[in-house]
Short mmCIF file of C-alpha atoms in Angstrom, two decimals:
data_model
loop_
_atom_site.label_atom_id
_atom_site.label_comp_id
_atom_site.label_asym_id
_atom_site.label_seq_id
_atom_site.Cartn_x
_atom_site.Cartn_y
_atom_site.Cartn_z
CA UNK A 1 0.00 0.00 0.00
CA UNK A 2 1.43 3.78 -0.93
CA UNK A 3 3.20 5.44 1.95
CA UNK A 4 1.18 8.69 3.27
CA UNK A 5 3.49 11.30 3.60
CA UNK A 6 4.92 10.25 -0.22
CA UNK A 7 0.71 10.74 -1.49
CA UNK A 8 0.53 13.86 0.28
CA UNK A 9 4.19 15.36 -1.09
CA UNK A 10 2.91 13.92 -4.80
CA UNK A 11 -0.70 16.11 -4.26
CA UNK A 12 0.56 19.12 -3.28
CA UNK A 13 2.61 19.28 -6.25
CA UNK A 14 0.10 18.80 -8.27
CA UNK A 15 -2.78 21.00 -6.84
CA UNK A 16 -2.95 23.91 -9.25
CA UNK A 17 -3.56 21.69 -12.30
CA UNK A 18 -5.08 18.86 -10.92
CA UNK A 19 -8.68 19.27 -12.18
CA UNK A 20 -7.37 20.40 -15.66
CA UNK A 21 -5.39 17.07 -15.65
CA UNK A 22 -8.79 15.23 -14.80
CA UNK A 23 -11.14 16.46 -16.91
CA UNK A 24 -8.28 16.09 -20.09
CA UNK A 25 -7.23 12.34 -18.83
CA UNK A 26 -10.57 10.65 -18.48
CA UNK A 27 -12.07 12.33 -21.14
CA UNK A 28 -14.66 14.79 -19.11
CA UNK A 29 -16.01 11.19 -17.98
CA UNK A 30 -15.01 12.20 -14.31
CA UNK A 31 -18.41 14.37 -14.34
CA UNK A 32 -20.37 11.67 -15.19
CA UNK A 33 -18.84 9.29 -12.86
CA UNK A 34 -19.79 12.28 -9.94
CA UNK A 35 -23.37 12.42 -10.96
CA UNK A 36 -23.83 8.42 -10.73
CA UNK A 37 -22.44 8.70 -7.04
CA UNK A 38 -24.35 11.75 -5.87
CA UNK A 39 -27.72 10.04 -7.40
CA UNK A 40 -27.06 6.85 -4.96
CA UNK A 41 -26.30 9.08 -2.11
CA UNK A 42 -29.85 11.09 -2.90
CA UNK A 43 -31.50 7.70 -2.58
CA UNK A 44 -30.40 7.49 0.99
CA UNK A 45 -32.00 10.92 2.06
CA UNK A 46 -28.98 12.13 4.31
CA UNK A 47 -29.05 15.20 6.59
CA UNK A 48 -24.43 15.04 7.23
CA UNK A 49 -22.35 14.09 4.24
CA UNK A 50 -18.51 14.00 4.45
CA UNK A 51 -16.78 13.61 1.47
CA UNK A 52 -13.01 12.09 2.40
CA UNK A 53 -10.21 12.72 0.29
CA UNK A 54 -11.79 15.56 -1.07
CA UNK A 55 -8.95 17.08 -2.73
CA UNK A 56 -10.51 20.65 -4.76
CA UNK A 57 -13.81 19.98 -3.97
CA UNK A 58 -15.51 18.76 -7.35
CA UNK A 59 -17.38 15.67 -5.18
CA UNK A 60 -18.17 17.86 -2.31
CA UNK A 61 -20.00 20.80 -4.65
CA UNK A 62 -21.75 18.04 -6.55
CA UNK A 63 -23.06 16.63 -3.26
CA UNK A 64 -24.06 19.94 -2.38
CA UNK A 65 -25.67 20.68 -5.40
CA UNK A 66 -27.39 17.48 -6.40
CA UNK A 67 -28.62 17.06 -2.72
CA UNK A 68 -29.55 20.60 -1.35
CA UNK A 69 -29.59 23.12 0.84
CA UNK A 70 -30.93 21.24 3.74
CA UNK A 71 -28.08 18.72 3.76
CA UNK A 72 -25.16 19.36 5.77
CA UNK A 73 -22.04 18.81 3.48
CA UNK A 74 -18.13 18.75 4.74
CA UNK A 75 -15.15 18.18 2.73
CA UNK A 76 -12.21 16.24 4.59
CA UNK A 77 -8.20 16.38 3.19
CA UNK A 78 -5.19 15.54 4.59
CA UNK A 79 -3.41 17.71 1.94
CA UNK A 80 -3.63 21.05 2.41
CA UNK A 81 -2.61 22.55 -0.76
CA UNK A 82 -5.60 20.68 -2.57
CA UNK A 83 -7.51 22.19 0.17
CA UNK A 84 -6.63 25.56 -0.67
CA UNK A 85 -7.85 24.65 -4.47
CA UNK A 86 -11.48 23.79 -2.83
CA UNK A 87 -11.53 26.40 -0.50
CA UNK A 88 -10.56 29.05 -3.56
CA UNK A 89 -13.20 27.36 -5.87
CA UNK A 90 -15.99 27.85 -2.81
CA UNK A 91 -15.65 31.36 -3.57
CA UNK A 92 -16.40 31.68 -6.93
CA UNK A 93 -19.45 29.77 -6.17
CA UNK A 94 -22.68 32.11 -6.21
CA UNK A 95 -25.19 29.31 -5.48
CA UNK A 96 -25.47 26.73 -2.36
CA UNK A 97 -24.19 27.07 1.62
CA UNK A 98 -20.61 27.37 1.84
CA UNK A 99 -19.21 24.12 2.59
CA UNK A 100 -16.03 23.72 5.12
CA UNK A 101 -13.09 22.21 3.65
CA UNK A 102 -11.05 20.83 6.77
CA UNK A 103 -8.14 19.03 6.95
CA UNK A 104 -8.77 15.40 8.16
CA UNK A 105 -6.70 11.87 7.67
CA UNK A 106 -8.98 9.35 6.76
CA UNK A 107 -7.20 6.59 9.27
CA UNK A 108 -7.79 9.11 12.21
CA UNK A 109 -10.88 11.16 11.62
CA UNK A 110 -11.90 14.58 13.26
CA UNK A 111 -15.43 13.70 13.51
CA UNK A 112 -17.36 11.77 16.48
CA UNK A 113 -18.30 8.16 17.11
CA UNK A 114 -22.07 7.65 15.01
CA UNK A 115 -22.15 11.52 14.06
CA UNK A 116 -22.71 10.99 10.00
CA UNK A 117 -25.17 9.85 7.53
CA UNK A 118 -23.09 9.23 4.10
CA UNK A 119 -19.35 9.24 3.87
CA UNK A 120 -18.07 9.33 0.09
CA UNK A 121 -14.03 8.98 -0.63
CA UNK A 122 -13.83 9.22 -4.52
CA UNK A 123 -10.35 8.29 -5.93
CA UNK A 124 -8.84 8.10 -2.50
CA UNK A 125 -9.58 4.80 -1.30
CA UNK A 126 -6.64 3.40 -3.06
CA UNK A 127 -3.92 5.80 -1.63
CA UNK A 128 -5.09 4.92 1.71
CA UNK A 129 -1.85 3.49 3.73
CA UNK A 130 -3.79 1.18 5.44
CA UNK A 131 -7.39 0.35 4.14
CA UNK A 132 -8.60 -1.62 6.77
CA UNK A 133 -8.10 1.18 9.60
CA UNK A 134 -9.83 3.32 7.07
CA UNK A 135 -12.79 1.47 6.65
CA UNK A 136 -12.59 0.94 10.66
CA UNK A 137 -12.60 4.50 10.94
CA UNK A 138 -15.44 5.00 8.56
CA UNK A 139 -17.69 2.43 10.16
CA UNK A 140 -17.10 4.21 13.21
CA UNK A 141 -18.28 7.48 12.33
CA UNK A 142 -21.20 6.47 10.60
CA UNK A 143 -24.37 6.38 12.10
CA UNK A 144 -26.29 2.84 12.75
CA UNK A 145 -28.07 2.53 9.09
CA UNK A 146 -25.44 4.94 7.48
CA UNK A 147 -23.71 4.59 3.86
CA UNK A 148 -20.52 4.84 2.78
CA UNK A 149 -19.93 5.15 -1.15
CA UNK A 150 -16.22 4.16 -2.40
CA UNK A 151 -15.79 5.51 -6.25
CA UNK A 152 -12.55 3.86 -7.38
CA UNK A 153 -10.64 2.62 -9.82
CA UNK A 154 -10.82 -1.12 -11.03
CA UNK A 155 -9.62 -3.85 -13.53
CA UNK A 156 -11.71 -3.21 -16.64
CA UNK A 157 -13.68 -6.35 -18.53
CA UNK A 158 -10.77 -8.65 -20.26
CA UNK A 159 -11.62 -6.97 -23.39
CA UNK A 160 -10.46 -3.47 -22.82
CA UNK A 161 -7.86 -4.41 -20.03
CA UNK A 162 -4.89 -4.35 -22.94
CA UNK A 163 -5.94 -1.08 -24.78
CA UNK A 164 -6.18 0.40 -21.17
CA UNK A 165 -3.04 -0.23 -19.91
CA UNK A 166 -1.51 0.54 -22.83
CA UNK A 167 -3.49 3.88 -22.35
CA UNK A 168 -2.39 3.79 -18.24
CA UNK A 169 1.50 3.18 -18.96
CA UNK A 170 2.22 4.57 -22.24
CA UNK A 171 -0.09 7.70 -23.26
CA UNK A 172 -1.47 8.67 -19.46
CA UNK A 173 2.05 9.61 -18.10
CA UNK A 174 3.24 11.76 -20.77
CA UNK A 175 0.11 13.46 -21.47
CA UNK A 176 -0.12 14.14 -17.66
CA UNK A 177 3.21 15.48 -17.77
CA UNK A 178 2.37 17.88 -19.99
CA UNK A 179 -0.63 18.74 -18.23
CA UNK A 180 1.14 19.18 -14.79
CA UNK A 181 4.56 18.83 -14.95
CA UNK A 182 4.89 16.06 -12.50
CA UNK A 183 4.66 12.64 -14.82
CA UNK A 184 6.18 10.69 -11.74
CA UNK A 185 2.29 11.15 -9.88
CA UNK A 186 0.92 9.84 -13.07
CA UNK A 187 3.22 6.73 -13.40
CA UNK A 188 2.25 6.40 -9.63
CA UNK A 189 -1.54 6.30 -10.57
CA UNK A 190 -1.03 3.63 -13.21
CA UNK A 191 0.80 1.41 -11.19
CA UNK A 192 -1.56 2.05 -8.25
CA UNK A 193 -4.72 0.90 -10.43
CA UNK A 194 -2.76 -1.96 -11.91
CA UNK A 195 -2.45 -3.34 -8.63
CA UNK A 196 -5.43 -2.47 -6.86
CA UNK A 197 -7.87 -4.96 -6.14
CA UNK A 198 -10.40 -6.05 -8.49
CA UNK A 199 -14.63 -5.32 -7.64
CA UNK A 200 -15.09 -8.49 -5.36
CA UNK A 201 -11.31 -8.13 -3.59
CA UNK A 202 -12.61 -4.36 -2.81
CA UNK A 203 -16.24 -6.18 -1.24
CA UNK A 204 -14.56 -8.48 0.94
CA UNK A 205 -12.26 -5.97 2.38
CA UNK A 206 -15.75 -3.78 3.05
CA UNK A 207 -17.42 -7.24 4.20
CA UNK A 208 -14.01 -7.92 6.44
CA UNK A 209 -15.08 -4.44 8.00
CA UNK A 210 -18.51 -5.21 9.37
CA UNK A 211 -19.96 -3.46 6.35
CA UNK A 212 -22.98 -5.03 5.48
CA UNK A 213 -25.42 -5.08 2.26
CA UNK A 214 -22.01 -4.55 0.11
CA UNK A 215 -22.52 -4.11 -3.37
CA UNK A 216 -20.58 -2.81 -6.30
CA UNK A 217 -21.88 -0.72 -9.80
CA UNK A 218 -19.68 -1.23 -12.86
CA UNK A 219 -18.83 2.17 -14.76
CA UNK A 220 -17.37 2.77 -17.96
CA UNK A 221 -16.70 -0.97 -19.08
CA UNK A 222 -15.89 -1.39 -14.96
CA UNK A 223 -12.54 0.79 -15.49
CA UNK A 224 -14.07 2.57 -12.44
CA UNK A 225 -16.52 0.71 -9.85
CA UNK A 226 -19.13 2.78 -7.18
CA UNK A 227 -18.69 0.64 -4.00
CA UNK A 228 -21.70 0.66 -1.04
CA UNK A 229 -22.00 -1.06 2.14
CA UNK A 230 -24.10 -0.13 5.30
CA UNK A 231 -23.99 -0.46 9.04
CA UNK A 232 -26.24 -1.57 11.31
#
């Protein structure tokens, strides 16, 4: 598993161009991937969101948006650079609450035992050092009946898996590193999603966490997967 202080170094680098880099590398698919996850977390009717690994914001301002103003919706980091990106994009915004962006590590949250309704982490769940005190720390927070939404990465259908990581180790890098300067963080991504666990190795860790009802949604040929479990 990556090493924290090396994910937070790689971030902060990155910061300034980060959601340039996203919307160019997955082909403006990243939107529709945040509207599929903020539609399951309407379903659940929340009053206190927290979206982990929140990096500049996009998840948390969908959440806010798609959800409204009666929901309560925090952003969590343990970078604070990307904070600074949310927290400078939150005043631009004319519509919707302000939302506090807040430093927080996802293996020792800032929040009370049973004191939320939804936690989200979207593209963070893989850079966690340890993912099992993460979960731990997610089921902890959560209220009895509460939801927690992983959007990840995955292994893609047999099919595409050659054309995408041929995409992941030859094209993503350099195309990053013109993007951001910084290919290293992109050759770090691609090796992180090569190795990360497929949709039914990322259940049982959820299952191996007391998570119950855990169930996965395929994306975009299942290169990424929406992730749910519940606690009781």
């Amino acid at each position: 598993m990556p090493e924290a202080e090396g994910v937070r170094a790689m971030f902060a680098n990155i910061a300034g161009r980060y959601d340039l880099a996203n919307r160019v590398l997955s082909g403006g698919m990243d939107i529709g991937w945040r509207k599929a996850l903020v539609r399951e977390v309407a379903k659940t009717q929340p009053q206190v969101v927290v979206d982990l690994a929140t990096g500049s914001g996009d998840v948390a301002f969908a959440l806010q948006d798609g959800l409204g103003e009666g929901v309560e919706v925090r952003g969590l980091d343990f970078c604070e650079p990307m904070l600074e990106e949310a927290r400078r994009k939150q005043i631009k915004r004319v519509d919707g609450k302000s939302i506090p962006f807040e430093f927080g590590d996802c293996l020792n949250l800032p929040l009370e035992d049973n004191s939320v309704d939804v936690i989200t982490i979207s593209f963070g769940y893989r850079n966690l050092e340890k993912r099992a005190t993460g979960l731990a720390e997610f089921h902890r927070v959560l209220r009895p009946g509460g939801h927690l939404f992983i959007l990840e990465f995955s292994q893609p259908y047999k099919i595409l898996r050659p054309f995408y990581y041929f995409y992941l180790k030859y094209i993503l890098p350099h195309l990053a590193s013109s993007l951001t300067q910084d290919k290293s963080a992109y050759d770090y991504l691609a090796g992180s999603i090569e190795q990360f666990p497929t949709v039914e190795g990322i259940q049982k860790e959820l299952e191996s966490a007391r998570f119950q009802n855990v169930r996965a949604r395929r994306l975009t040929g299942c290169v990424v997967a929406l992730h749910h479990g519940t606690t009781y």
